[in-house]
Tab-separated table of C-alpha atoms in Angstrom:
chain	number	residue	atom	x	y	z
A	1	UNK	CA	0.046	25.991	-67.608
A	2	UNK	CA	0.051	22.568	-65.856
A	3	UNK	CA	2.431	21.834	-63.041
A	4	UNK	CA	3.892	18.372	-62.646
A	5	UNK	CA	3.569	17.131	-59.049
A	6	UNK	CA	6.463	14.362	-59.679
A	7	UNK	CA	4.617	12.091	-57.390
A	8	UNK	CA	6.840	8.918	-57.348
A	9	UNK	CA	5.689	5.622	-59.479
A	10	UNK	CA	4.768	2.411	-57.572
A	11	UNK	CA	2.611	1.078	-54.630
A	12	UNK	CA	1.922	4.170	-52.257
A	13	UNK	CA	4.097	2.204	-48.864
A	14	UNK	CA	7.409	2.141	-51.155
A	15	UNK	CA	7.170	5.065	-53.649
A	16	UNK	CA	9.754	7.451	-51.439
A	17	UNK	CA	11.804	4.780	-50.384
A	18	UNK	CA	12.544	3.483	-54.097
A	19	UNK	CA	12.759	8.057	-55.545
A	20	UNK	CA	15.321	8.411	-52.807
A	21	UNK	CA	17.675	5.010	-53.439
A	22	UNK	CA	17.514	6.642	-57.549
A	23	UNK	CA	17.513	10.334	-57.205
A	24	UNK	CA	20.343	12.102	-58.213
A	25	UNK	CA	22.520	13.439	-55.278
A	26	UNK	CA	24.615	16.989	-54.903
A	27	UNK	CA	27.907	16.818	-53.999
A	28	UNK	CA	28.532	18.683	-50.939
A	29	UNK	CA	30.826	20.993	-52.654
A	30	UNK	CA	28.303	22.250	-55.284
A	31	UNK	CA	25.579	22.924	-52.857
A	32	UNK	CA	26.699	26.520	-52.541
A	33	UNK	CA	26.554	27.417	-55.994
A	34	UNK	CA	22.578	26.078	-56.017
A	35	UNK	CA	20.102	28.811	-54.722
A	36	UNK	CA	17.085	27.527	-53.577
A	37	UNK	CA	13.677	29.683	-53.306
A	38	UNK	CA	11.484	29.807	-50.313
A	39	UNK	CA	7.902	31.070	-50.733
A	40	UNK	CA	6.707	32.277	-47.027
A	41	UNK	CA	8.435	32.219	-43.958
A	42	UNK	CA	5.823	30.437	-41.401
A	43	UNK	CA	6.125	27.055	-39.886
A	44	UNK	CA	6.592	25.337	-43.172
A	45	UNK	CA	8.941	28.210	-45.071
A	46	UNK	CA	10.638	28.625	-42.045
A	47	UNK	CA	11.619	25.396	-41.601
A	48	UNK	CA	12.382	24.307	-44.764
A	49	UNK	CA	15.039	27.506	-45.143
A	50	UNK	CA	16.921	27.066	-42.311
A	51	UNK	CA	17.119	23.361	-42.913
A	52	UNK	CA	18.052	23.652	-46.893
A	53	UNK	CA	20.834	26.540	-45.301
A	54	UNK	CA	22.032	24.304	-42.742
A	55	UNK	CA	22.473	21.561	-45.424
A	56	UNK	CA	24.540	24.084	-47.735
A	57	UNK	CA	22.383	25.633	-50.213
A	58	UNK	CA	21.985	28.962	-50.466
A	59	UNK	CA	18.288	30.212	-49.771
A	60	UNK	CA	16.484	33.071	-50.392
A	61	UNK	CA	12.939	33.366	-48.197
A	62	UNK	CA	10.524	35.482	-48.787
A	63	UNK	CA	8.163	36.866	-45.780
A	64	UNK	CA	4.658	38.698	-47.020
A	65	UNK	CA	5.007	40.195	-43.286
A	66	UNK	CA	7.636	42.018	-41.102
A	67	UNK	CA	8.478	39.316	-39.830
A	68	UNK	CA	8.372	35.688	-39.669
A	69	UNK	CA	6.665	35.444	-36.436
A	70	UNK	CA	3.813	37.098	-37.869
A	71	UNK	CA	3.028	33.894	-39.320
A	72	UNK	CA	-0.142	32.652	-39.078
A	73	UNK	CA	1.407	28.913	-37.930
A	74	UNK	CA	0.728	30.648	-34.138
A	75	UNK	CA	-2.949	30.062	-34.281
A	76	UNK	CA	-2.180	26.418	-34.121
A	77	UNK	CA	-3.223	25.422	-31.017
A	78	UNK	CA	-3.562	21.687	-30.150
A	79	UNK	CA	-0.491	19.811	-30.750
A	80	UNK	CA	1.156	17.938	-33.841
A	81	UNK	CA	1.036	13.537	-34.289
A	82	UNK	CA	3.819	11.524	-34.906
A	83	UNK	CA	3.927	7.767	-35.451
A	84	UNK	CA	6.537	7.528	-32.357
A	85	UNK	CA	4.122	5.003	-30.223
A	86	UNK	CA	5.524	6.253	-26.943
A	87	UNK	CA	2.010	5.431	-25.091
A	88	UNK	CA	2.288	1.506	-26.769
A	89	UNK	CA	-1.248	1.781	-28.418
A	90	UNK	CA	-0.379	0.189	-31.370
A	91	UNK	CA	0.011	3.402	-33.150
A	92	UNK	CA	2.117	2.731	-36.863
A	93	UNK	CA	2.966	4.805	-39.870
A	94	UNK	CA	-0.074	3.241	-41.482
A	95	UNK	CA	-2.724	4.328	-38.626
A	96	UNK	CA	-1.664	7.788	-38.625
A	97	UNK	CA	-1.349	8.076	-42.892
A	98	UNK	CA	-5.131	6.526	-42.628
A	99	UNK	CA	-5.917	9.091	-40.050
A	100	UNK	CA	-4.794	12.029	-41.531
A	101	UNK	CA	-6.219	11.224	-45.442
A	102	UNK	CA	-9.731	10.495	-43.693
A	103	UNK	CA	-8.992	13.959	-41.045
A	104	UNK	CA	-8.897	15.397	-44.486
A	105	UNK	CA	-11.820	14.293	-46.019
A	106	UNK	CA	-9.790	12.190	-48.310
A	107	UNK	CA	-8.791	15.372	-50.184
A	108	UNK	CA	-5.111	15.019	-49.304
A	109	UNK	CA	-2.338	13.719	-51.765
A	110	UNK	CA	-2.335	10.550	-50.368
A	111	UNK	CA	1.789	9.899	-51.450
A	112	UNK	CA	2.810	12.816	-49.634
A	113	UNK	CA	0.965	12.294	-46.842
A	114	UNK	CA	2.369	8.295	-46.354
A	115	UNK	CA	5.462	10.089	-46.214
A	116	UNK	CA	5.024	12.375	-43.633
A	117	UNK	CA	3.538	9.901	-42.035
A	118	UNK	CA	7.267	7.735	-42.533
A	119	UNK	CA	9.238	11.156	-41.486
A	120	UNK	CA	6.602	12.266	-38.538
A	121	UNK	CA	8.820	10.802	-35.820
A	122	UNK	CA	12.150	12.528	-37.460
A	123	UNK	CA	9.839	16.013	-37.576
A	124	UNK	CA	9.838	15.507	-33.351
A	125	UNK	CA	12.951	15.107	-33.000
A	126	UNK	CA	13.982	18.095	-35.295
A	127	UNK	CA	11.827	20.185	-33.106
A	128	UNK	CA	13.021	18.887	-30.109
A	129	UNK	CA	16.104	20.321	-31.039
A	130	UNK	CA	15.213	23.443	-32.006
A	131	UNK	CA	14.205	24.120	-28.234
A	132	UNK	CA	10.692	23.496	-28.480
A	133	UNK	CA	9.018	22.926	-25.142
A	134	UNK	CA	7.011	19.776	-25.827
A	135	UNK	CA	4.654	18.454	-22.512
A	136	UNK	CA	6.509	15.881	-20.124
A	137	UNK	CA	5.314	13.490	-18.107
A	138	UNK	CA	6.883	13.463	-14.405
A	139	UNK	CA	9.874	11.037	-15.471
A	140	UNK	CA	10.879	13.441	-18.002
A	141	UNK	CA	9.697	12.102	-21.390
A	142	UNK	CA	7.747	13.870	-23.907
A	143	UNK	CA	4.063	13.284	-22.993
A	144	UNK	CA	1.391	12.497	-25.686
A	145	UNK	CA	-2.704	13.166	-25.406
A	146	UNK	CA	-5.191	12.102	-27.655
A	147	UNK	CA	-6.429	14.537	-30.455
A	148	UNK	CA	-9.133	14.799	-32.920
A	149	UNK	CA	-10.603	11.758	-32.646
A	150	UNK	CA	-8.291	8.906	-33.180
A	151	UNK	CA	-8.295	5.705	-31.640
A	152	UNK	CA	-4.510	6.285	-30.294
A	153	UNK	CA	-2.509	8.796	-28.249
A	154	UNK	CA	-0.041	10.694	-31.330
A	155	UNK	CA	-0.396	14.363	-30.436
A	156	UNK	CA	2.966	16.257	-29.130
A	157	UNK	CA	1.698	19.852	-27.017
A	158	UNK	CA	2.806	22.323	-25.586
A	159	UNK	CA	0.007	23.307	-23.320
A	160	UNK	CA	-2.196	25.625	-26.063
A	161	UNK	CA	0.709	27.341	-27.655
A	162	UNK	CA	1.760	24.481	-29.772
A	163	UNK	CA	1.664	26.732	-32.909
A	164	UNK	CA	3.462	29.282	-30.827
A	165	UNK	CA	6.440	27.210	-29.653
A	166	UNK	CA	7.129	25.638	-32.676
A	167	UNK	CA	7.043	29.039	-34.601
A	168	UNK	CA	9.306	30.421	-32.314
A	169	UNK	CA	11.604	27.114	-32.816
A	170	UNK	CA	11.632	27.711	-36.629
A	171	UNK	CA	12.259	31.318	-36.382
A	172	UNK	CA	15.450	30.784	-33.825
A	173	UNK	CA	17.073	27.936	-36.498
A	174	UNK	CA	16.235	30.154	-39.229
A	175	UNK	CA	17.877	33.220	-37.940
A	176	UNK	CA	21.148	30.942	-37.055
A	177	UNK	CA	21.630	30.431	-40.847
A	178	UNK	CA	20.602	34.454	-41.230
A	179	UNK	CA	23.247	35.359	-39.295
A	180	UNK	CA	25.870	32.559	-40.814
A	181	UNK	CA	24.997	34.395	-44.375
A	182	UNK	CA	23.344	31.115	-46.048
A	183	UNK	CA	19.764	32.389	-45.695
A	184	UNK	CA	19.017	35.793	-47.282
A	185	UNK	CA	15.402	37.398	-45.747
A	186	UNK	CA	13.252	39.268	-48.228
A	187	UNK	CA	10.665	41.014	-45.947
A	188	UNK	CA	7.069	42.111	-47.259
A	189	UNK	CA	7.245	40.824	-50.727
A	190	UNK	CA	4.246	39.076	-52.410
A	191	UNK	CA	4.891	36.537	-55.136
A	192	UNK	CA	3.469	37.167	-57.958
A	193	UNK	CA	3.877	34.502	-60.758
A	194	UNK	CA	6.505	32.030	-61.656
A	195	UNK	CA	9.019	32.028	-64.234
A	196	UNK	CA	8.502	29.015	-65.977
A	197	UNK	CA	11.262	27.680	-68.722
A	198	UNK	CA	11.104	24.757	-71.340
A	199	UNK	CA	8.254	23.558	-68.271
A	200	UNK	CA	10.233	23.936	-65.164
A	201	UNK	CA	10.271	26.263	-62.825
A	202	UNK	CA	13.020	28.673	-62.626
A	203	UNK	CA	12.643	31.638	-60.401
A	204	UNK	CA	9.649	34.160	-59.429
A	205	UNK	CA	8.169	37.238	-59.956
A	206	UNK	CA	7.987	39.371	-56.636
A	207	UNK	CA	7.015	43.028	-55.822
């Protein structure tokens, strides 16, 4: 069985921008009869399930562990780059897609990673929100070191717990759209295969 990626058509810099002026929208008052299926529960999962809840879908998220914050998204350690330039190095959403395709060994799909390279600045400020404690400089703003290698200063911290804190900030938004009955938490299940129909993915197979 092949699995269609539905990477966008066109030059790499516009494809997202021309799929989301096309793509079909939901209205708002239909969102609640779509459930939407979350494979793990870590800094990805997590995230993605509280915001799909928050926008009005229904979610169901599946966690292999107890709990979410057995993730293994803790581990990360150093920080996580946005485009934002605070430190005015001439960082751009082109530097840090180049930086992360060739920090990958140029084994990364290089559409999605332009745009998380357009939405890295957004990603901040989501997590910002969420409470997590990012490093500050003495006037107050959110500091930025230099990480891995690059020629600019991208990388958000918080001290070594970076993983940590933005678990933890995952875990809290999650567990507000938990308790508001839009998320529903399947702990220790383990996906086992997909139910595929007419090509297209329909639901899962979980024990």
């Amino acid at each position: 069985m092949t699995l269609n990626s539905k990477v966008p058509e066109g030059p790499i810099k516009d494809k997202w921008i021309n799929y989301k002026d096309k793509i079909n929208l939901v209205n708002p008052a239909n969102k609640r009869n779509i459930d939407i299926i979350v494979i793990g529960t870590g800094l990805a999962g997590g995230s993605a399930s509280a915001t799909l809840a928050e926008l009005g879908y229904n979610v169901k998220a599946f966690a292999y562990q107890d709990s979410p914050r057995r993730a293994h998204s803790i581990a990360a350690q150093g920080g996580i780059n946005a485009a934002k330039n605070y430190m005015g190095d001439g960082d751009s959403v082109y530097r840090l897609f180049y930086d992360t395709v060739k920090g990958g060994d140029y084994r990364s799909r290089e559409a999605n990673v332009y745009r998380l390279a357009e939405v890295s600045g957004n990603i901040i400020d989501q997590c910002v929100a969420q409470g997590v404690p990012f490093a500050r400089d003495y006037g107050g703003l959110l500091d930025n070191r230099s990480f891995g290698g690059v020629l600019v200063s991208r990388t958000f911290y918080a001290k070594g717990q970076t993983g940590q804190q933005l678990l933890l900030g995952a875990y809290s938004a999650l567990n507000r759209q938990i308790a508001a009955g839009t998320v529903k938490l399947y702990h220790r299940h383990e996906m086992l295969d997909l139910v595929v129909v007419d090509g297209k993915a329909k639901g899962i197979i979980a024990r």
